[in-house]
Short mmCIF file of C-alpha atoms and ligand atoms in Angstrom, two decimals:
data_model
loop_
_atom_site.label_atom_id
_atom_site.label_comp_id
_atom_site.label_asym_id
_atom_site.label_seq_id
_atom_site.Cartn_x
_atom_site.Cartn_y
_atom_site.Cartn_z
CA MET A 30 22.75 -6.58 2.18
CA GLU A 31 20.96 -6.39 5.47
CA LYS A 32 18.81 -8.87 7.33
CA ILE A 33 16.43 -8.73 10.29
CA VAL A 34 17.13 -11.05 13.21
CA ILE A 35 14.35 -11.97 15.66
CA LYS A 36 14.53 -13.97 18.87
CA GLY A 37 10.92 -15.03 19.32
CA GLY A 38 8.74 -15.80 22.29
CA VAL A 39 8.45 -12.33 23.82
CA THR A 40 5.03 -10.87 24.68
CA LEU A 41 4.67 -7.35 23.27
CA ASN A 42 3.49 -4.54 25.51
CA GLY A 43 3.31 -0.77 25.25
CA GLU A 44 2.40 1.83 22.66
CA VAL A 45 3.42 2.29 19.05
CA GLN A 46 2.85 5.21 16.68
CA VAL A 47 1.71 4.43 13.14
CA SER A 48 3.50 6.35 10.33
CA GLY A 49 1.89 8.10 7.37
CA ALA A 50 0.33 5.78 4.78
CA LYS A 51 2.61 4.85 1.90
CA ASN A 52 -0.34 4.17 -0.38
CA SER A 53 -1.78 7.60 0.34
CA ALA A 54 1.49 9.52 0.19
CA LEU A 55 2.37 8.19 -3.28
CA PRO A 56 -0.72 9.47 -5.16
CA LEU A 57 -0.54 12.75 -3.18
CA LEU A 58 3.07 13.30 -4.22
CA PHE A 59 2.11 12.72 -7.86
CA ALA A 60 -1.04 14.89 -7.57
CA THR A 61 1.26 17.89 -7.02
CA LEU A 62 2.08 17.64 -10.76
CA LEU A 63 -1.45 18.89 -11.51
CA ALA A 64 -0.66 22.39 -10.22
CA ASP A 65 1.92 25.01 -11.14
CA GLY A 66 3.56 26.06 -7.88
CA VAL A 67 4.91 24.79 -4.56
CA SER A 68 2.97 22.10 -2.70
CA GLU A 69 3.63 20.85 0.81
CA ILE A 70 2.86 17.34 2.05
CA CYS A 71 3.49 16.42 5.69
CA ASN A 72 3.58 13.13 7.63
CA VAL A 73 5.19 11.40 4.64
CA PRO A 74 6.81 8.16 5.82
CA ASP A 75 10.54 7.60 5.30
CA LEU A 76 10.42 4.62 2.92
CA ARG A 77 12.15 3.31 -0.18
CA ASP A 78 8.97 3.73 -2.28
CA ILE A 79 8.76 7.38 -1.25
CA ASN A 80 12.40 7.89 -2.27
CA THR A 81 11.56 6.33 -5.65
CA ALA A 82 8.60 8.70 -6.05
CA VAL A 83 10.81 11.70 -5.19
CA LYS A 84 13.42 10.50 -7.71
CA LEU A 85 10.72 10.32 -10.37
CA LEU A 86 9.38 13.80 -9.54
CA ARG A 87 12.94 15.18 -9.80
CA GLU A 88 13.47 13.34 -13.09
CA LEU A 89 10.41 15.17 -14.44
CA GLY A 90 11.92 18.49 -13.37
CA ALA A 91 10.22 19.10 -10.01
CA GLU A 92 12.32 20.55 -7.19
CA VAL A 93 11.75 18.49 -4.06
CA GLU A 94 12.94 19.36 -0.56
CA LEU A 95 12.40 17.67 2.77
CA GLN A 96 12.08 19.94 5.79
CA GLU A 97 11.09 18.73 9.24
CA GLY A 98 9.12 15.75 7.94
CA CYS A 99 7.33 17.74 5.21
CA TYR A 100 8.04 17.58 1.50
CA GLN A 101 8.00 20.80 -0.52
CA ILE A 102 7.47 20.09 -4.19
CA ASN A 103 7.93 22.85 -6.76
CA THR A 104 6.30 21.86 -10.06
CA ARG A 105 6.85 25.16 -11.92
CA LYS A 106 9.65 23.86 -14.14
CA ILE A 107 8.51 20.42 -15.32
CA GLN A 108 10.70 19.66 -18.36
CA SER A 109 9.98 15.99 -18.97
CA VAL A 110 6.81 13.93 -19.17
CA GLU A 111 8.56 10.55 -19.17
CA ALA A 112 8.53 7.97 -16.36
CA PRO A 113 11.45 5.68 -17.26
CA TYR A 114 11.49 1.89 -16.94
CA ASP A 115 14.16 1.93 -14.20
CA LEU A 116 11.83 3.73 -11.81
CA VAL A 117 8.53 2.12 -12.84
CA LYS A 118 9.98 -1.38 -12.47
CA THR A 119 11.14 -0.58 -8.90
CA MET A 120 7.74 0.83 -8.00
CA ARG A 121 4.55 0.18 -9.94
CA ALA A 122 2.76 3.16 -8.40
CA SER A 123 4.94 5.31 -10.71
CA VAL A 124 2.19 4.79 -13.31
CA LEU A 125 0.17 7.30 -11.27
CA VAL A 126 2.04 10.13 -13.03
CA LEU A 127 0.15 9.26 -16.21
CA GLY A 128 -3.14 10.99 -15.31
CA PRO A 129 -1.60 14.20 -13.88
CA LEU A 130 0.96 14.66 -16.70
CA LEU A 131 -1.60 14.03 -19.41
CA ALA A 132 -4.12 16.39 -17.84
CA ARG A 133 -1.67 19.27 -17.29
CA PHE A 134 0.67 18.92 -20.29
CA GLY A 135 -1.39 16.91 -22.82
CA HIS A 136 1.38 14.33 -23.11
CA ALA A 137 2.87 11.54 -20.99
CA ARG A 138 5.27 8.70 -21.69
CA VAL A 139 5.26 6.05 -18.98
CA SER A 140 6.98 2.68 -18.99
CA LEU A 141 4.68 -0.33 -18.74
CA PRO A 142 5.28 -1.86 -15.30
CA GLY A 143 5.16 -5.52 -16.37
CA GLY A 144 4.51 -8.29 -13.86
CA CYS A 145 5.59 -8.44 -10.25
CA ALA A 146 5.99 -11.06 -7.55
CA ILE A 147 2.29 -11.16 -6.73
CA GLY A 148 0.87 -11.47 -10.24
CA ALA A 149 0.44 -9.90 -13.66
CA ARG A 150 -0.98 -6.56 -12.47
CA PRO A 151 -1.95 -4.96 -15.79
CA ILE A 152 -2.88 -1.26 -16.17
CA ASN A 153 -5.44 -1.82 -18.95
CA LEU A 154 -8.23 -0.22 -16.87
CA HIS A 155 -6.19 2.95 -16.31
CA LEU A 156 -5.63 3.20 -20.08
CA LYS A 157 -9.24 2.40 -21.02
CA GLY A 158 -10.45 5.12 -18.66
CA LEU A 159 -8.02 7.71 -20.01
CA GLU A 160 -9.05 6.84 -23.57
CA ALA A 161 -12.67 7.46 -22.59
CA LEU A 162 -11.56 10.95 -21.48
CA GLY A 163 -10.19 11.53 -24.97
CA ALA A 164 -6.55 10.44 -24.64
CA HIS A 165 -4.83 8.83 -27.63
CA ILE A 166 -2.84 5.92 -26.35
CA HIS A 167 -0.37 3.71 -28.10
CA LEU A 168 2.30 1.35 -26.90
CA ASP A 169 5.83 1.95 -28.09
CA HIS A 170 8.90 -0.07 -27.06
CA GLY A 171 7.43 -0.98 -23.68
CA TYR A 172 6.16 2.54 -23.04
CA VAL A 173 2.64 3.93 -22.90
CA GLU A 174 2.57 7.01 -25.10
CA ALA A 175 -0.47 9.12 -24.21
CA THR A 176 -1.43 12.40 -25.86
CA THR A 177 -4.50 14.62 -25.92
CA ASP A 178 -5.56 17.98 -27.25
CA GLY A 179 -7.76 18.36 -24.17
CA LEU A 180 -9.42 15.79 -21.91
CA ARG A 181 -13.22 15.77 -21.86
CA GLY A 182 -15.41 14.33 -19.10
CA ALA A 183 -17.02 10.93 -19.68
CA LYS A 184 -18.87 8.14 -17.93
CA ILE A 185 -16.44 5.36 -17.05
CA SER A 186 -17.53 2.06 -15.57
CA PHE A 187 -14.56 0.06 -14.28
CA ASP A 188 -14.68 -3.68 -15.01
CA LEU A 189 -13.40 -4.15 -11.46
CA PRO A 190 -12.63 -1.67 -8.69
CA THR A 191 -8.97 -0.72 -9.13
CA VAL A 192 -7.28 1.51 -6.58
CA GLY A 193 -4.57 2.88 -8.88
CA GLY A 194 -6.99 3.14 -11.82
CA THR A 195 -9.48 5.14 -9.77
CA GLU A 196 -6.66 7.43 -8.56
CA ASN A 197 -5.27 8.04 -12.06
CA LEU A 198 -8.75 8.86 -13.36
CA LEU A 199 -9.61 11.11 -10.40
CA MET A 200 -6.50 13.17 -11.10
CA ALA A 201 -6.98 13.32 -14.87
CA ALA A 202 -10.71 14.07 -14.70
CA SER A 203 -10.15 16.93 -12.25
CA LEU A 204 -8.62 18.95 -15.11
CA ALA A 205 -10.89 17.60 -17.88
CA GLU A 206 -13.61 19.69 -19.47
CA GLY A 207 -17.07 18.87 -18.12
CA GLU A 208 -18.39 16.07 -15.97
CA THR A 209 -16.86 12.62 -15.36
CA VAL A 210 -18.66 9.82 -13.56
CA LEU A 211 -16.60 6.88 -12.30
CA GLU A 212 -18.71 3.78 -11.67
CA ASN A 213 -17.54 0.69 -9.78
CA ALA A 214 -14.77 2.89 -8.36
CA ALA A 215 -12.46 1.68 -5.59
CA ARG A 216 -13.56 2.86 -2.13
CA GLU A 217 -10.34 2.62 -0.09
CA PRO A 218 -9.56 5.33 2.52
CA GLU A 219 -6.60 6.37 0.32
CA ILE A 220 -9.07 7.24 -2.47
CA VAL A 221 -11.03 9.41 -0.04
CA GLN A 222 -7.87 11.22 1.04
CA LEU A 223 -6.82 11.83 -2.56
CA ALA A 224 -10.27 13.22 -3.44
CA GLU A 225 -10.22 15.51 -0.39
CA ALA A 226 -6.71 16.68 -1.31
CA LEU A 227 -7.77 17.39 -4.90
CA ASN A 228 -10.82 19.29 -3.65
CA SER A 229 -8.55 21.40 -1.44
CA MET A 230 -6.63 22.25 -4.66
CA GLY A 231 -9.87 23.45 -6.26
CA ALA A 232 -11.24 20.24 -7.80
CA LYS A 233 -14.95 19.41 -7.60
CA ILE A 234 -15.25 15.75 -6.59
CA GLU A 235 -18.20 14.13 -4.85
CA GLY A 236 -18.84 10.55 -3.80
CA ALA A 237 -15.27 9.38 -3.01
CA GLY A 238 -15.56 6.41 -0.64
CA THR A 239 -18.59 5.12 -2.55
CA ALA A 240 -18.68 3.14 -5.79
CA VAL A 241 -19.82 6.15 -7.85
CA ILE A 242 -17.65 9.26 -7.97
CA ASN A 243 -18.67 12.45 -9.73
CA ILE A 244 -16.02 14.91 -10.92
CA GLN A 245 -16.78 18.34 -12.40
CA GLY A 246 -13.64 19.32 -14.27
CA VAL A 247 -11.97 22.68 -13.54
CA ALA A 248 -9.53 24.73 -15.66
CA ARG A 249 -6.72 24.83 -13.11
CA LEU A 250 -5.73 23.56 -9.70
CA GLU A 251 -3.82 25.30 -6.91
CA PRO A 252 -0.81 23.71 -5.15
CA LEU A 253 -1.56 21.13 -2.47
CA GLU A 254 -1.10 21.41 1.28
CA CYS A 255 -1.95 18.32 3.26
CA GLN A 256 -1.10 15.78 5.92
CA VAL A 257 -0.92 12.07 5.00
CA ILE A 258 -3.38 9.80 6.87
CA PRO A 259 -2.00 7.01 9.11
CA ASP A 260 -1.03 3.76 7.41
CA ARG A 261 -3.84 1.25 8.00
CA ILE A 262 -1.71 -1.66 6.80
CA GLU A 263 1.13 -0.81 9.16
CA ALA A 264 -1.46 -0.39 11.94
CA GLY A 265 -2.97 -3.77 11.06
CA THR A 266 0.47 -5.38 11.12
CA PHE A 267 1.03 -4.13 14.70
CA MET A 268 -2.47 -5.34 15.65
CA ILE A 269 -1.46 -8.82 14.56
CA ALA A 270 1.91 -8.49 16.33
CA ALA A 271 -0.01 -7.89 19.56
CA ALA A 272 -2.36 -10.80 18.88
CA ILE A 273 0.31 -13.32 17.86
CA THR A 274 2.40 -12.68 21.00
CA GLY A 275 -0.59 -12.55 23.38
CA GLY A 276 0.42 -8.99 24.16
CA ASN A 277 -1.28 -5.71 25.05
CA VAL A 278 -0.46 -2.89 22.65
CA LEU A 279 -1.97 0.53 22.00
CA ILE A 280 -1.61 1.31 18.31
CA ARG A 281 -1.69 5.10 18.07
CA GLY A 282 -3.11 6.33 14.79
CA ALA A 283 -5.08 3.15 14.04
CA VAL A 284 -8.52 4.21 12.76
CA ARG A 285 -11.41 1.88 13.59
CA GLU A 286 -13.48 2.69 10.47
CA ASP A 287 -10.52 1.77 8.25
CA GLN A 288 -10.00 -1.58 9.98
CA GLU A 289 -13.50 -3.02 10.41
CA ALA A 290 -12.83 -6.22 8.44
CA LEU A 291 -9.58 -6.95 10.26
CA ILE A 292 -11.07 -6.03 13.65
CA SER A 293 -14.00 -8.42 13.29
CA LYS A 294 -11.67 -11.26 12.26
CA LEU A 295 -9.27 -10.54 15.14
CA ILE A 296 -12.20 -10.60 17.57
CA GLU A 297 -13.15 -14.03 16.18
CA THR A 298 -9.62 -15.24 16.96
CA GLY A 299 -10.24 -14.29 20.60
CA ALA A 300 -8.38 -10.96 20.64
CA GLU A 301 -9.88 -7.99 22.44
CA ILE A 302 -9.94 -4.68 20.58
CA ARG A 303 -10.59 -1.50 22.53
CA PRO A 304 -10.95 1.84 20.77
CA GLU A 305 -9.11 4.56 22.72
CA ALA A 306 -8.90 8.31 22.17
CA ASP A 307 -6.04 8.21 19.68
CA GLY A 308 -5.92 4.63 18.50
CA LEU A 309 -6.83 1.01 19.07
CA ARG A 310 -5.66 -1.20 21.91
CA VAL A 311 -5.24 -4.87 21.01
CA ILE A 312 -5.06 -7.50 23.72
CA GLY A 313 -3.99 -10.85 22.35
CA PRO A 314 -5.86 -14.04 23.21
CA LYS A 315 -4.37 -16.77 25.43
CA LYS A 316 -5.21 -19.24 22.68
CA VAL A 317 -5.75 -18.04 19.12
CA ALA A 318 -8.87 -19.48 17.43
CA SER A 319 -8.77 -20.35 13.72
CA VAL A 320 -10.90 -18.26 11.38
CA ASP A 321 -11.38 -18.20 7.61
CA ILE A 322 -10.76 -15.07 5.58
CA ARG A 323 -11.39 -14.05 2.02
CA THR A 324 -9.62 -10.97 0.70
CA SER A 325 -11.56 -8.43 -1.32
CA VAL A 326 -11.71 -4.75 -2.13
CA PHE A 327 -12.43 -2.21 0.64
CA PRO A 328 -14.36 -2.50 2.94
CA GLY A 329 -13.58 -6.23 2.67
CA PHE A 330 -10.52 -7.91 4.18
CA PRO A 331 -7.45 -6.23 2.60
CA THR A 332 -5.18 -8.33 0.44
CA ASP A 333 -2.31 -6.31 1.94
CA MET A 334 -3.07 -7.97 5.32
CA GLN A 335 -3.44 -11.52 4.01
CA ALA A 336 0.16 -12.67 4.54
CA GLN A 337 0.30 -11.23 8.06
CA PHE A 338 -3.02 -12.87 9.00
CA MET A 339 -1.69 -16.18 7.70
CA ALA A 340 1.24 -15.90 10.15
CA LEU A 341 -1.33 -15.58 12.95
CA MET A 342 -3.24 -18.62 11.71
CA THR A 343 -0.11 -20.79 11.86
CA VAL A 344 -0.26 -20.60 15.67
CA ALA A 345 -4.08 -20.85 15.94
CA GLU A 346 -5.97 -23.87 17.22
CA GLY A 347 -7.75 -25.65 14.37
CA THR A 348 -7.81 -25.24 10.61
CA SER A 349 -8.38 -22.06 8.65
CA ARG A 350 -8.86 -21.30 4.98
CA ILE A 351 -7.47 -18.09 3.54
CA SER A 352 -8.76 -17.23 0.06
CA GLU A 353 -7.02 -14.60 -2.05
CA THR A 354 -9.35 -13.04 -4.60
CA VAL A 355 -7.53 -9.79 -5.49
CA PHE A 356 -4.14 -10.98 -6.76
CA GLU A 357 -3.43 -14.21 -8.62
CA ASN A 358 -0.13 -15.20 -7.04
CA ARG A 359 0.01 -13.88 -3.54
CA PHE A 360 1.12 -16.96 -1.59
CA MET A 361 4.88 -16.60 -1.99
CA HIS A 362 5.23 -16.41 1.80
CA VAL A 363 3.75 -19.92 2.22
CA CYS A 364 7.01 -21.76 1.42
CA GLU A 365 8.93 -19.59 3.83
CA LEU A 366 6.34 -20.06 6.62
CA GLN A 367 6.58 -23.82 5.97
CA ARG A 368 10.33 -23.60 6.58
CA MET A 369 9.45 -22.29 10.04
CA GLY A 370 7.26 -25.33 10.72
CA ALA A 371 3.86 -24.14 9.48
CA ASP A 372 1.44 -26.72 8.08
CA ILE A 373 -0.04 -25.03 5.00
CA GLN A 374 -1.45 -26.47 1.78
CA ILE A 375 -2.31 -24.45 -1.28
CA ASP A 376 -5.59 -25.30 -2.99
CA GLY A 377 -5.99 -23.02 -6.01
CA HIS A 378 -6.62 -19.50 -4.73
CA SER A 379 -6.88 -20.70 -1.13
CA ALA A 380 -4.40 -21.75 1.52
CA ILE A 381 -5.42 -24.25 4.19
CA ILE A 382 -3.56 -23.71 7.42
CA ARG A 383 -3.51 -26.34 10.14
CA GLY A 384 -2.51 -24.33 13.16
CA ALA A 385 -1.34 -24.85 16.73
CA ASN A 386 2.16 -25.65 15.62
CA GLN A 387 5.02 -24.36 17.63
CA MET A 388 6.79 -22.35 14.97
CA THR A 389 10.56 -22.65 15.00
CA GLY A 390 12.94 -19.94 13.90
CA ALA A 391 14.74 -20.42 10.59
CA PRO A 392 16.61 -18.42 7.98
CA VAL A 393 13.91 -17.20 5.56
CA MET A 394 13.70 -14.92 2.58
CA ALA A 395 11.30 -12.03 2.03
CA THR A 396 9.61 -12.29 -1.37
CA ASP A 397 7.50 -9.14 -1.38
CA LEU A 398 6.55 -6.28 0.90
CA ARG A 399 3.73 -7.80 2.95
CA ALA A 400 5.29 -11.28 2.87
CA SER A 401 8.29 -9.84 4.71
CA ALA A 402 6.00 -8.52 7.46
CA SER A 403 4.40 -11.96 7.71
CA LEU A 404 7.79 -13.58 8.30
CA ILE A 405 8.67 -11.08 11.01
CA LEU A 406 5.34 -11.77 12.75
CA ALA A 407 5.95 -15.52 12.54
CA GLY A 408 9.46 -14.90 13.93
CA LEU A 409 7.95 -13.09 16.94
CA ALA A 410 5.90 -16.21 17.73
CA SER A 411 8.72 -18.72 17.10
CA GLU A 412 11.11 -20.53 19.32
CA ASN A 413 14.76 -19.70 18.64
CA THR A 414 16.07 -17.26 16.11
CA THR A 415 14.61 -16.23 12.74
CA GLU A 416 16.69 -14.39 10.17
CA VAL A 417 14.77 -12.62 7.41
CA SER A 418 16.88 -11.74 4.37
CA ARG A 419 16.09 -9.59 1.31
CA ILE A 420 14.57 -6.96 3.55
CA TYR A 421 14.74 -4.32 0.83
CA HIS A 422 11.13 -5.43 0.25
CA LEU A 423 10.30 -4.53 3.86
CA ASP A 424 11.99 -1.13 3.55
CA ARG A 425 9.68 -0.27 0.65
CA GLY A 426 6.72 -0.01 2.99
CA TYR A 427 7.51 -0.21 6.72
CA GLU A 428 9.25 2.67 8.50
CA LYS A 429 11.71 1.45 11.16
CA ILE A 430 9.57 -1.61 11.92
CA GLU A 431 12.34 -3.31 13.90
CA GLU A 432 12.82 -0.21 16.10
CA LYS A 433 9.07 0.07 16.72
CA LEU A 434 8.78 -3.64 17.62
CA ALA A 435 11.89 -3.46 19.83
CA ALA A 436 10.29 -0.57 21.74
CA LEU A 437 7.38 -2.95 22.48
CA GLY A 438 9.82 -5.44 23.98
CA ALA A 439 10.57 -7.63 20.95
CA GLN A 440 14.10 -8.94 20.54
CA ILE A 441 14.64 -7.83 16.99
CA TRP A 442 17.45 -6.04 15.19
CA ARG A 443 19.00 -5.33 11.80
CA GLU A 444 22.38 -6.81 10.81
CA GLN A 445 24.65 -6.90 7.80
CA GLU A 446 24.46 -10.30 6.07
C1 LIG B 523 -3.08 -0.88 -4.69
C2 LIG B 523 -2.09 -0.83 -3.54
C3 LIG B 523 -1.66 -2.23 -3.15
C4 LIG B 523 -2.87 -3.10 -2.87
C5 LIG B 523 -3.88 -3.04 -4.02
C6 LIG B 523 -5.16 -3.76 -3.71
C7 LIG B 523 -0.99 1.30 -3.90
C8 LIG B 523 0.26 2.02 -4.27
N1 LIG B 523 -0.95 -0.03 -3.95
O1 LIG B 523 -2.39 -1.45 -5.80
O2 LIG B 523 -0.84 -2.14 -1.99
O3 LIG B 523 -2.45 -4.45 -2.71
O4 LIG B 523 -4.20 -1.67 -4.31
O5 LIG B 523 -5.74 -3.26 -2.55
O6 LIG B 523 -1.96 1.90 -3.51
N2 LIG B 523 -6.25 -4.69 -12.36
C9 LIG B 523 -6.48 -4.93 -13.70
N3 LIG B 523 -6.32 -3.90 -14.58
C10 LIG B 523 -5.93 -2.66 -14.20
C11 LIG B 523 -5.71 -2.42 -12.83
C12 LIG B 523 -5.88 -3.45 -11.94
O7 LIG B 523 -6.81 -6.05 -14.10
O8 LIG B 523 -5.80 -1.78 -15.04
C13 LIG B 523 -6.41 -5.78 -11.38
C14 LIG B 523 -5.10 -6.13 -10.67
O9 LIG B 523 -4.34 -7.04 -11.42
C15 LIG B 523 -5.61 -6.72 -9.38
C16 LIG B 523 -6.87 -5.91 -9.09
O10 LIG B 523 -7.24 -5.31 -10.33
O11 LIG B 523 -5.95 -8.06 -9.56
C17 LIG B 523 -6.71 -4.80 -8.06
O12 LIG B 523 -5.59 -4.01 -8.40
P1 LIG B 523 -5.51 -2.47 -8.01
O13 LIG B 523 -6.60 -2.14 -7.07
O14 LIG B 523 -5.38 -1.68 -9.25
O15 LIG B 523 -4.14 -2.42 -7.22
P2 LIG B 523 -3.02 -1.31 -7.27
O16 LIG B 523 -3.62 0.04 -7.43
O17 LIG B 523 -1.94 -1.72 -8.23
#
């Protein structure tokens, strides 16, 4: 097993390029199942979750090749419609094959994902939506068995805006007969990219990026050709890296419109954010001010940035309250940050952070993807050495983060445990 070692206390300076967005690449890879032919997706990041998605596509019978950073996916010979437990348990986003398989083949068998480190994470809203489109769904030995003799458009009002649920329904409804209206849909930039990609395949989708999406079903879709958008969560993580070290970093590929909530909070901490031609420059404050945040769906403060922002608050002056409203159990990083000297108390769905501590390096353990980024950020701001173990979580969603941070001057490297 590998670990990341960080010698903290270095101010970061320079430029860093953001990779393609994991959370956009995954639905795009699965959307290729909707067409019969060869799709090409470029700017796909090199991550463990992407490898899992490719494994799943191959398991279904797709031929997948990687050439010069672009994936070619041939979906002409799909022989299986089953997403097995082994793959779904490693990556929950595997449930996104449900909509495409059902719409194109009338049948899908997908393992139920079960819980994960950050909470229960059910898929009941995906299933309810697909049932409204005319799918017959029953649960069998831990698998969702979905069949249909033809999906038909319907009006679906989500109980809460779900990113994956909206994506599954967008894909399924694109090949359904007639009109589908999704109400209370998720509005994340990844939803907009998926809708644009589906439209380029011949789908008729309007309203993506708003709470109401209208889909006119079509009989068939053409293969996909597209370029994955930059990863706003990776970009946000580098923005905080600049802020927490009092540095000056140009984050190439960071898109202002996708980061408004984070930008306004970083400005409150005293950081300066300057939009430049191809990204955002972040100049860290001399002293970080404490601010409160409350996670919510886009365009609110992203839950995927909560752990990283908490690392920043551990070195801020004053007290901040961070409330998590999207996931029920997303404070696993708190105990590890405490081991590095942070003063944090949990109060229900909130964490109260008394900042201005000098964080001290310690051996810590990554508990989930974004928690691991939080520990690395805390390590950058700590005295002495921090060793982050269980970094397979990190490798699910950050491409070469230690190399990118090292290029900004950080003393950080990967070692065998
Ligand atoms: C996606 C992101 C993840 C991010 C999350 C919220 C991907 C691959 N992952 O996850 O990084 O943290 O959005 O921004 O894009 N829920 C239900 N029933 C459902 C579906 C969801 O109750 O059927 C609940 C969840 O438990 C959670 C909330 O809705 O509390 C939001 O989840 P959702 O938006 O679906 O997250 P994911 O798509 O799984």
